[in-house]
mmCIF file with all atom_site columns, C-alpha atoms in Angstrom:
data_model
loop_
_atom_site.group_PDB
_atom_site.id
_atom_site.type_symbol
_atom_site.label_atom_id
_atom_site.label_alt_id
_atom_site.label_comp_id
_atom_site.label_asym_id
_atom_site.label_entity_id
_atom_site.label_seq_id
_atom_site.pdbx_PDB_ins_code
_atom_site.Cartn_x
_atom_site.Cartn_y
_atom_site.Cartn_z
_atom_site.occupancy
_atom_site.B_iso_or_equiv
_atom_site.pdbx_formal_charge
_atom_site.auth_seq_id
_atom_site.auth_comp_id
_atom_site.auth_asym_id
_atom_site.auth_atom_id
_atom_site.pdbx_PDB_model_num
ATOM 1  C CA . MET E 1 1  ? -0.256  24.535  14.201  1.00 0.00 ? 1  MET E CA 1
ATOM 2  C CA . ASP E 1 2  ? -1.591  21.722  16.385  1.00 0.00 ? 2  ASP E CA 1
ATOM 3  C CA . ASP E 1 3  ? -1.070  18.145  15.334  1.00 0.00 ? 3  ASP E CA 1
ATOM 4  C CA . PRO E 1 4  ? -4.348  16.404  14.496  1.00 0.00 ? 4  PRO E CA 1
ATOM 5  C CA . GLU E 1 5  ? -5.625  13.860  16.986  1.00 0.00 ? 5  GLU E CA 1
ATOM 6  C CA . PRO E 1 6  ? -4.348  10.365  16.235  1.00 0.00 ? 6  PRO E CA 1
ATOM 7  C CA . ILE E 1 7  ? -6.876  8.248   14.400  1.00 0.00 ? 7  ILE E CA 1
ATOM 8  C CA . GLU E 1 8  ? -7.682  5.030   16.209  1.00 0.00 ? 8  GLU E CA 1
ATOM 9  C CA . PHE E 1 9  ? -8.668  2.017   14.180  1.00 0.00 ? 9  PHE E CA 1
ATOM 10 C CA . GLU E 1 10 ? -8.971  -1.679  14.726  1.00 0.00 ? 10 GLU E CA 1
ATOM 11 C CA . ILE E 1 11 ? -6.002  -3.901  13.915  1.00 0.00 ? 11 ILE E CA 1
ATOM 12 C CA . ASN E 1 12 ? -7.863  -6.668  12.102  1.00 0.00 ? 12 ASN E CA 1
ATOM 13 C CA . GLY E 1 13 ? -5.767  -7.355  9.007   1.00 0.00 ? 13 GLY E CA 1
ATOM 14 C CA . GLU E 1 14 ? -7.597  -4.840  6.829   1.00 0.00 ? 14 GLU E CA 1
ATOM 15 C CA . LEU E 1 15 ? -6.242  -1.362  6.212   1.00 0.00 ? 15 LEU E CA 1
ATOM 16 C CA . ASP E 1 16 ? -8.373  1.088   4.218   1.00 0.00 ? 16 ASP E CA 1
ATOM 17 C CA . LEU E 1 17 ? -6.173  3.916   2.997   1.00 0.00 ? 17 LEU E CA 1
ATOM 18 C CA . HIS E 1 18 ? -9.112  6.067   1.870   1.00 0.00 ? 18 HIS E CA 1
ATOM 19 C CA . THR E 1 19 ? -9.203  7.789   5.255   1.00 0.00 ? 19 THR E CA 1
ATOM 20 C CA . PHE E 1 20 ? -5.532  8.819   5.164   1.00 0.00 ? 20 PHE E CA 1
ATOM 21 C CA . ARG E 1 21 ? -3.535  11.414  3.263   1.00 0.00 ? 21 ARG E CA 1
ATOM 22 C CA . PRO E 1 22 ? -1.080  10.024  0.673   1.00 0.00 ? 22 PRO E CA 1
ATOM 23 C CA . SER E 1 23 ? 1.785   11.590  2.662   1.00 0.00 ? 23 SER E CA 1
ATOM 24 C CA . GLU E 1 24 ? 0.904   9.328   5.622   1.00 0.00 ? 24 GLU E CA 1
ATOM 25 C CA . VAL E 1 25 ? 1.075   6.041   3.713   1.00 0.00 ? 25 VAL E CA 1
ATOM 26 C CA . GLY E 1 26 ? 4.876   5.698   3.868   1.00 0.00 ? 26 GLY E CA 1
ATOM 27 C CA . GLU E 1 27 ? 4.806   5.362   7.662   1.00 0.00 ? 27 GLU E CA 1
ATOM 28 C CA . LEU E 1 28 ? 1.320   3.956   8.044   1.00 0.00 ? 28 LEU E CA 1
ATOM 29 C CA . VAL E 1 29 ? 1.726   0.738   6.046   1.00 0.00 ? 29 VAL E CA 1
ATOM 30 C CA . PRO E 1 30 ? 4.924   -0.435  7.815   1.00 0.00 ? 30 PRO E CA 1
ATOM 31 C CA . ASP E 1 31 ? 3.471   0.536   11.212  1.00 0.00 ? 31 ASP E CA 1
ATOM 32 C CA . TYR E 1 32 ? 0.284   -1.392  10.464  1.00 0.00 ? 32 TYR E CA 1
ATOM 33 C CA . ILE E 1 33 ? 2.291   -4.450  9.389   1.00 0.00 ? 33 ILE E CA 1
ATOM 34 C CA . GLY E 1 34 ? 4.140   -4.321  12.709  1.00 0.00 ? 34 GLY E CA 1
ATOM 35 C CA . LEU E 1 35 ? 0.887   -4.098  14.671  1.00 0.00 ? 35 LEU E CA 1
ATOM 36 C CA . CYS E 1 36 ? -0.587  -7.013  12.715  1.00 0.00 ? 36 CYS E CA 1
ATOM 37 C CA . LEU E 1 37 ? 2.469   -9.145  13.428  1.00 0.00 ? 37 LEU E CA 1
ATOM 38 C CA . GLU E 1 38 ? 2.200   -8.298  17.144  1.00 0.00 ? 38 GLU E CA 1
ATOM 39 C CA . LYS E 1 39 ? -1.347  -9.688  17.038  1.00 0.00 ? 39 LYS E CA 1
ATOM 40 C CA . GLY E 1 40 ? -0.338  -12.772 15.041  1.00 0.00 ? 40 GLY E CA 1
ATOM 41 C CA . ILE E 1 41 ? -2.081  -11.591 11.865  1.00 0.00 ? 41 ILE E CA 1
ATOM 42 C CA . LYS E 1 42 ? -0.177  -12.939 8.845   1.00 0.00 ? 42 LYS E CA 1
ATOM 43 C CA . ARG E 1 43 ? -2.474  -11.876 6.005   1.00 0.00 ? 43 ARG E CA 1
ATOM 44 C CA . VAL E 1 44 ? -3.211  -8.199  5.421   1.00 0.00 ? 44 VAL E CA 1
ATOM 45 C CA . ARG E 1 45 ? -5.631  -6.644  2.949   1.00 0.00 ? 45 ARG E CA 1
ATOM 46 C CA . ILE E 1 46 ? -4.673  -3.097  2.018   1.00 0.00 ? 46 ILE E CA 1
ATOM 47 C CA . ILE E 1 47 ? -7.405  -1.135  0.263   1.00 0.00 ? 47 ILE E CA 1
ATOM 48 C CA . HIS E 1 48 ? -5.844  1.549   -1.905  1.00 0.00 ? 48 HIS E CA 1
ATOM 49 C CA . GLY E 1 49 ? -8.626  2.106   -4.431  1.00 0.00 ? 49 GLY E CA 1
ATOM 50 C CA . LYS E 1 50 ? -8.461  1.799   -8.188  1.00 0.00 ? 50 LYS E CA 1
ATOM 51 C CA . GLY E 1 51 ? -7.950  5.375   -9.370  1.00 0.00 ? 51 GLY E CA 1
ATOM 52 C CA . ILE E 1 52 ? -4.967  5.940   -11.649 1.00 0.00 ? 52 ILE E CA 1
ATOM 53 C CA . GLY E 1 53 ? -2.754  3.536   -9.701  1.00 0.00 ? 53 GLY E CA 1
ATOM 54 C CA . THR E 1 54 ? -0.401  5.949   -7.950  1.00 0.00 ? 54 THR E CA 1
ATOM 55 C CA . LEU E 1 55 ? -1.342  4.839   -4.441  1.00 0.00 ? 55 LEU E CA 1
ATOM 56 C CA . ARG E 1 56 ? -1.271  1.170   -5.488  1.00 0.00 ? 56 ARG E CA 1
ATOM 57 C CA . GLU E 1 57 ? 2.272   1.606   -6.809  1.00 0.00 ? 57 GLU E CA 1
ATOM 58 C CA . THR E 1 58 ? 3.308   3.367   -3.596  1.00 0.00 ? 58 THR E CA 1
ATOM 59 C CA . VAL E 1 59 ? 1.885   0.524   -1.492  1.00 0.00 ? 59 VAL E CA 1
ATOM 60 C CA . HIS E 1 60 ? 3.619   -2.091  -3.661  1.00 0.00 ? 60 HIS E CA 1
ATOM 61 C CA . ALA E 1 61 ? 6.949   -0.250  -3.378  1.00 0.00 ? 61 ALA E CA 1
ATOM 62 C CA . ILE E 1 62 ? 6.596   -0.176  0.422   1.00 0.00 ? 62 ILE E CA 1
ATOM 63 C CA . LEU E 1 63 ? 5.729   -3.894  0.548   1.00 0.00 ? 63 LEU E CA 1
ATOM 64 C CA . ARG E 1 64 ? 8.636   -4.788  -1.765  1.00 0.00 ? 64 ARG E CA 1
ATOM 65 C CA . LYS E 1 65 ? 11.120  -3.116  0.619   1.00 0.00 ? 65 LYS E CA 1
ATOM 66 C CA . ASP E 1 66 ? 9.691   -4.595  3.831   1.00 0.00 ? 66 ASP E CA 1
ATOM 67 C CA . ASP E 1 67 ? 11.547  -7.744  4.924   1.00 0.00 ? 67 ASP E CA 1
ATOM 68 C CA . ARG E 1 68 ? 8.520   -8.804  6.972   1.00 0.00 ? 68 ARG E CA 1
ATOM 69 C CA . VAL E 1 69 ? 6.460   -9.287  3.799   1.00 0.00 ? 69 VAL E CA 1
ATOM 70 C CA . GLU E 1 70 ? 6.690   -12.777 2.341   1.00 0.00 ? 70 GLU E CA 1
ATOM 71 C CA . ARG E 1 71 ? 4.709   -11.934 -0.818  1.00 0.00 ? 71 ARG E CA 1
ATOM 72 C CA . PHE E 1 72 ? 1.852   -9.796  -2.086  1.00 0.00 ? 72 PHE E CA 1
ATOM 73 C CA . GLN E 1 73 ? -0.568  -9.634  -4.992  1.00 0.00 ? 73 GLN E CA 1
ATOM 74 C CA . LEU E 1 74 ? -3.648  -7.790  -6.129  1.00 0.00 ? 74 LEU E CA 1
ATOM 75 C CA . ALA E 1 75 ? -6.841  -9.023  -4.506  1.00 0.00 ? 75 ALA E CA 1
ATOM 76 C CA . ASP E 1 76 ? -9.247  -11.277 -6.356  1.00 0.00 ? 76 ASP E CA 1
ATOM 77 C CA . GLN E 1 77 ? -12.724 -10.205 -7.457  1.00 0.00 ? 77 GLN E CA 1
ATOM 78 C CA . THR E 1 78 ? -14.281 -10.991 -4.080  1.00 0.00 ? 78 THR E CA 1
ATOM 79 C CA . GLU E 1 79 ? -11.848 -8.790  -2.138  1.00 0.00 ? 79 GLU E CA 1
ATOM 80 C CA . GLY E 1 80 ? -11.582 -5.674  -4.258  1.00 0.00 ? 80 GLY E CA 1
ATOM 81 C CA . SER E 1 81 ? -9.803  -6.696  -7.433  1.00 0.00 ? 81 SER E CA 1
ATOM 82 C CA . TRP E 1 82 ? -7.115  -4.179  -8.412  1.00 0.00 ? 82 TRP E CA 1
ATOM 83 C CA . GLY E 1 83 ? -8.399  -1.741  -5.791  1.00 0.00 ? 83 GLY E CA 1
ATOM 84 C CA . ALA E 1 84 ? -6.811  -3.793  -2.992  1.00 0.00 ? 84 ALA E CA 1
ATOM 85 C CA . THR E 1 85 ? -3.605  -5.696  -2.344  1.00 0.00 ? 85 THR E CA 1
ATOM 86 C CA . ILE E 1 86 ? -3.211  -8.814  -0.216  1.00 0.00 ? 86 ILE E CA 1
ATOM 87 C CA . ALA E 1 87 ? 0.112   -9.204  1.624   1.00 0.00 ? 87 ALA E CA 1
ATOM 88 C CA . TRP E 1 88 ? 1.295   -12.333 3.428   1.00 0.00 ? 88 TRP E CA 1
ATOM 89 C CA . LEU E 1 89 ? 3.645   -11.651 6.317   1.00 0.00 ? 89 LEU E CA 1
ATOM 90 C CA . LYS E 1 90 ? 6.512   -13.761 7.626   1.00 0.00 ? 90 LYS E CA 1
#
């Protein structure tokens, strides 16, 4: 089985997880944080959707374990409410 072509996306501080499989999130979020830090981006918006909250909890668990994350919280109404998380990086 051939590996799928890598998906290219802009490193702009906003990561929409809708285009990825849940199995990819564990590597994707930390990799994206690293790329943001390389570009000097210290605030990241991760769009995980509202759903039943499984993906949100996965994202929060990843952020909790990452030493490069200063803090995170659910987005406010203007940025996606509980369908997105804002993370501030060190």
